[in-house]
XYZ file of C-alpha atoms in Angstrom:
305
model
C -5.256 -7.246 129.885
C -3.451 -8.179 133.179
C -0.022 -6.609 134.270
C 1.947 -9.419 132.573
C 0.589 -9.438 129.632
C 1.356 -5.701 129.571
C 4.509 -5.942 130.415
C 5.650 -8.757 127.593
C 3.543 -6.098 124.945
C 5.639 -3.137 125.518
C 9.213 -4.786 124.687
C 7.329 -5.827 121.132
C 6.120 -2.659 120.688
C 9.305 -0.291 121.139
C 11.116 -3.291 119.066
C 8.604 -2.429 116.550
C 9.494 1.182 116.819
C 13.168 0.694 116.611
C 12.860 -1.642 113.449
C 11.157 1.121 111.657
C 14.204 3.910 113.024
C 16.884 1.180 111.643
C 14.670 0.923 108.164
C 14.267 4.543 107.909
C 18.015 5.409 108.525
C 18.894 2.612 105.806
C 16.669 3.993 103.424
C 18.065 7.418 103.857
C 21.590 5.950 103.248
C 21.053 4.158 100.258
C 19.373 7.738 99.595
C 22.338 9.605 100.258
C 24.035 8.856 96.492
C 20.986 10.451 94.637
C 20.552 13.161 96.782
C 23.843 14.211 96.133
C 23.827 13.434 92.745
C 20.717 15.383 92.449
C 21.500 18.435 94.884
C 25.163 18.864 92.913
C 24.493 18.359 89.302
C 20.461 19.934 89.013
C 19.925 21.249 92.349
C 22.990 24.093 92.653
C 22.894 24.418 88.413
C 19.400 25.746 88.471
C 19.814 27.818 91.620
C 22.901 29.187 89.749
C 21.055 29.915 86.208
C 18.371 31.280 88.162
C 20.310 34.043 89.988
C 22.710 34.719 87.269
C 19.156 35.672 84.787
C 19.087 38.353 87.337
C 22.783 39.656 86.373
C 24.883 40.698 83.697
C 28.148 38.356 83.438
C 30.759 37.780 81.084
C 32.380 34.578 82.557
C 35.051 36.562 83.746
C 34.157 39.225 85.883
C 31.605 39.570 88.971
C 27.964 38.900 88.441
C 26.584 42.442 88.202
C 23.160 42.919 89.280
C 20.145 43.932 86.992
C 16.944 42.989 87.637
C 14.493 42.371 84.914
C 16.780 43.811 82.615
C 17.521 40.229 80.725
C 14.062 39.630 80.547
C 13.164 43.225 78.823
C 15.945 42.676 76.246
C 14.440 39.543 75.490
C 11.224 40.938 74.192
C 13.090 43.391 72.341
C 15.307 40.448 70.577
C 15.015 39.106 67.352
C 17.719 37.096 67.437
C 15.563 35.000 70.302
C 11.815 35.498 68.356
C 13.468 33.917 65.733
C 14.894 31.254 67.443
C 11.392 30.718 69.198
C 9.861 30.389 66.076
C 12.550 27.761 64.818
C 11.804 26.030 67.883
C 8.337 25.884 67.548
C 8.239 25.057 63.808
C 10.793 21.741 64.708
C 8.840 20.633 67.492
C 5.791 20.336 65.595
C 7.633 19.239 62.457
C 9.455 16.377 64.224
C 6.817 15.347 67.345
C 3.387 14.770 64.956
C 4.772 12.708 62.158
C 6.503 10.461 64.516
C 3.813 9.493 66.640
C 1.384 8.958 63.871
C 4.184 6.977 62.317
C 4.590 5.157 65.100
C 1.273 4.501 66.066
C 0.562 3.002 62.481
C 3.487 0.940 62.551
C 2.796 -0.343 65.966
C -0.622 -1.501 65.566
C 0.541 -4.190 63.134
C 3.701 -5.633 65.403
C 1.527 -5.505 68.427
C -0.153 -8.489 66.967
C 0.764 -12.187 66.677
C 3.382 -12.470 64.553
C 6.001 -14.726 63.177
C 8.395 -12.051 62.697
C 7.121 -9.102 64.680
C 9.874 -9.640 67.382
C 12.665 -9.419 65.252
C 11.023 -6.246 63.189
C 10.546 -4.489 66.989
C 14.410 -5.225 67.677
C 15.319 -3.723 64.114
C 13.204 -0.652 64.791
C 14.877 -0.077 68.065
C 18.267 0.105 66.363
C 18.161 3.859 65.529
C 16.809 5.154 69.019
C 19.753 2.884 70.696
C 22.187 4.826 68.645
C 23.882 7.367 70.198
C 22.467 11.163 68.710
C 26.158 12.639 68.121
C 27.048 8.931 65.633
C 23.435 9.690 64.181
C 24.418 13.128 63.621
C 27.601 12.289 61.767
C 26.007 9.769 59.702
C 22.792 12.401 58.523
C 25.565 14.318 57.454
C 27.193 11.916 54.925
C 23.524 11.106 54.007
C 22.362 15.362 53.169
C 25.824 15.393 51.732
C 26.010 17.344 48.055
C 27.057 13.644 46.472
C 25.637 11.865 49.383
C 22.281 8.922 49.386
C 19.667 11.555 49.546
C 20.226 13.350 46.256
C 21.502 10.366 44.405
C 17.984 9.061 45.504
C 16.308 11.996 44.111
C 18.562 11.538 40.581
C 16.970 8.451 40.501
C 13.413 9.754 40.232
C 14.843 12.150 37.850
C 15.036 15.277 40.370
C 17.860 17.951 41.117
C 20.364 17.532 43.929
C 18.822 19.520 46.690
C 21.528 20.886 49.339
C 19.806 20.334 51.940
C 22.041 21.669 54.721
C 22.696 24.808 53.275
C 19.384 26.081 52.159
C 17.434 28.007 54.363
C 14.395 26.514 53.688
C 15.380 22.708 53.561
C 17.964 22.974 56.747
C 15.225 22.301 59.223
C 12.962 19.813 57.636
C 16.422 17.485 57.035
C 17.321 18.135 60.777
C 12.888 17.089 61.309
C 13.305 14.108 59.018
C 16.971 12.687 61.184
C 15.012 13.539 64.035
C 12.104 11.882 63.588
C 14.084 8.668 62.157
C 15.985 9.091 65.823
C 13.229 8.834 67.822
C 10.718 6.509 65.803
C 11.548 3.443 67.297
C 11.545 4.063 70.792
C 7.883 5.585 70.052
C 6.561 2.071 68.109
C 7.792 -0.184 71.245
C 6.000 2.295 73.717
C 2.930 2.541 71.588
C 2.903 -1.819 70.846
C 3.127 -2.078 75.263
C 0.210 0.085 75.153
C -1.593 -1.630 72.413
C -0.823 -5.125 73.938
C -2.074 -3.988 76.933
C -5.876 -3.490 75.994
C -8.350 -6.060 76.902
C -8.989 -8.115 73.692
C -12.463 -8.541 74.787
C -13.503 -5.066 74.369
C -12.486 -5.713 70.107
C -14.147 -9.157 70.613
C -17.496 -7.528 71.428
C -17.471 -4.429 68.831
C -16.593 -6.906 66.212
C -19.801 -8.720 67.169
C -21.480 -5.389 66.776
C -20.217 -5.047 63.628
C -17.992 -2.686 63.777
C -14.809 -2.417 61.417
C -11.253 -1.903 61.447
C -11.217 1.655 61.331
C -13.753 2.678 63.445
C -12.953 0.250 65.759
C -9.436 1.716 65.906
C -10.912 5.196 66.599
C -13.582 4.525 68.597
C -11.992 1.561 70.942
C -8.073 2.014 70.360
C -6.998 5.331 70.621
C -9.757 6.031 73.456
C -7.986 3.749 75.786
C -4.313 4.218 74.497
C -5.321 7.883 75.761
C -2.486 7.599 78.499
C 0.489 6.017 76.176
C -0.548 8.383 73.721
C -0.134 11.496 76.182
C 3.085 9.765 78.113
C 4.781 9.605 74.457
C 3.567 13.298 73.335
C 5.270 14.459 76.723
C 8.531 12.786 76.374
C 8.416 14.016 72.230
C 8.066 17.553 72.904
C 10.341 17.653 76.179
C 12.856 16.259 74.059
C 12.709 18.466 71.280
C 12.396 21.517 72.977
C 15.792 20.854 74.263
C 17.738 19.863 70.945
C 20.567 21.077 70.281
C 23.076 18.172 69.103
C 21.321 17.767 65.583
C 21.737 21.967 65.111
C 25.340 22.001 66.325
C 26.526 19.303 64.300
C 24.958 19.217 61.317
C 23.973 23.164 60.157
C 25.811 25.030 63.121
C 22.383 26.757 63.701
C 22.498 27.892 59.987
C 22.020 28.766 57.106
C 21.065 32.353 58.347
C 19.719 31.230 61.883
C 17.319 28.979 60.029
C 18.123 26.119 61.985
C 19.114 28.226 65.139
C 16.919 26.286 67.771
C 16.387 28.368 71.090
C 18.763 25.726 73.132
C 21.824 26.587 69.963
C 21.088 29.719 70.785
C 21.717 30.010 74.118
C 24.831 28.138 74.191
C 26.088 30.242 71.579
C 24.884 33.750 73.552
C 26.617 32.224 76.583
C 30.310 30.952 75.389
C 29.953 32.449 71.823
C 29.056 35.803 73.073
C 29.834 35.490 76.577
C 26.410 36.967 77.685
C 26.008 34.364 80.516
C 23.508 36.162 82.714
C 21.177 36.448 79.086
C 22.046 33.145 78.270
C 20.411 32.030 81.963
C 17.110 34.112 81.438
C 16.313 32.124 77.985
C 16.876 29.280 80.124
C 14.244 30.607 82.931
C 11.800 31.112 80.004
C 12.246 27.448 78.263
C 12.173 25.992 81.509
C 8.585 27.581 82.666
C 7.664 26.629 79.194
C 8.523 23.248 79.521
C 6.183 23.511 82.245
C 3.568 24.715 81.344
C 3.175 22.341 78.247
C 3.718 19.487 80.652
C 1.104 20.962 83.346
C -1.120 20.664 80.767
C -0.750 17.510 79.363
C -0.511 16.060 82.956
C -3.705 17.801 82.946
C -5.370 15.936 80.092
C -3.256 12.669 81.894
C -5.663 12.851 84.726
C -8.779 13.110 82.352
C -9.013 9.511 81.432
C -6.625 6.492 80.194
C -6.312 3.233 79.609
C -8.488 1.154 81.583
């Protein structure tokens, strides 16, 4: 390379250096907005919760420093076993029947259909709909003279109140729940489905194989990612309910519907045990976690190809 050509090769190459400067600051300025967003509203919250587990506060005074002492009255309370246990039982209750509900629906509508469209818009309706309206209307529904139990006079059964017994409260907040979220479910699970090569179900039906074993052997196989991706997002979400508690049972009757995020809140401004309040939040957070570390885990163990 002579000295001229040298020369004309440099002035490209700092302009190249200086375009990626002027990108770079641009990208951290269109940035900015999130970063703020995220440092001020999850950022400084968590750092907050996190050091006020470690104190006893009463929204008024000074946070008093304790330790571990939040964390030992936690095994030692019944109030939050129970509310674990409530937890647990509504998260299973409400995340399995919905995505085996919504995987049988979606098969159908992910085929060629005449009116498949307009049934995926319909089922959409309810997961549009915002949870506190949803709420309201559950409530007229579970009502004493409400749909459900003239439903059940019908069929020639009792009126149930299912509200205010303790052993009905969280199955009606499972069944609202599960109607919530069922749509959203069927349109992720019909992507998925529409997604798989058709010549994979060309070629086993050559083999002879049938609907149902095709569907277990071929389908769910390769929906393995949509499947885990809408298992995630189920149990996430219903870890962390606590509209559905508040406004339709109040986390009764007897704590029977007394999810672990209703109790919190109401150990926190009910109670004004803030710096208890934070710890349960430590523990549902490293819960959350660790259920998603290790579905993230089976994530990276296969998918859809």
């Amino acid at each position: 390379m002579t000295a001229l050509q040298i020369r004309l090769a440099r002035p490209a190459t700092l302009s190249g250096r200086g375009q990626r400067r002027a990108e770079a600051r641009v990208g951290g300025m269109l940035a900015l907005p999130a970063m703020i967003f995220f440092g001020v509203f999850w950022l400084l919250p968590f750092l907050s919760a996190c050091y006020l587990s470690f104190t006893r506060y009463d929204l008024a005074g000074t946070p008093e420093w304790v330790g571990l002492e939040n964390y030992r009255r936690m095994l030692e309370d019944p109030g939050f076993w129970n509310s674990a246990q409530v937890t647990a039982v509504y998260t299973v209750g409400s995340v399995l029947p919905a995505i085996v509900l919504a995987l049988a629906i979606a098969v159908p509508l992910a085929r060629p259909g005449r009116f498949n469209g307009v049934l995926r818009g319909l089922i959409m309706i309810p997961a549009v709909m915002p949870l506190v309206a949803t709420s309201v209307v559950w409530r007229i529904i579970y009502a004493d003279g409400g749909p459900a139990n003239a439903v059940l006079g019908v069929a020639g059964l009792g009126p149930v109140s299912w509200l205010t017994d303790d052993k009905m409260a969280v199955w009606a907040l499972v069944v609202m729940v599960t109607w919530k979220h069922l749509g959203l479910f069927v349109i992720i699970f019909t992507a998925g489905l529409q997604g798989l090569p058709p010549s994979v179900f060309e070629a086993a039906a050559l083999d002879g194989a049938g609907p149902v074993r095709a569907f277990f052997s071929i389908t769910l196989p390769l929906l393995r990612r949509t499947l885990l991706f809408v298992l995630v997002i189920a149990v996430v979400g219903s870890m962390q309910a606590f509209v559905p508690a508040f406004l339709l049972t109040g986390g009764g009757p007897a704590g029977a519907t007394e999810v672990l995020p209703y109790y919190m809140w109401s150990t926190a401004f009910g109670f004004e045990r803030m710096g208890y309040a934070s710890a349960m939040a430590m523990v549902l957070l490293a819960m959350l976690v660790v259920l998603s570390l290790v579905q993230f885990r089976f994530l990276r163990g296969g998918g859809d190809e």
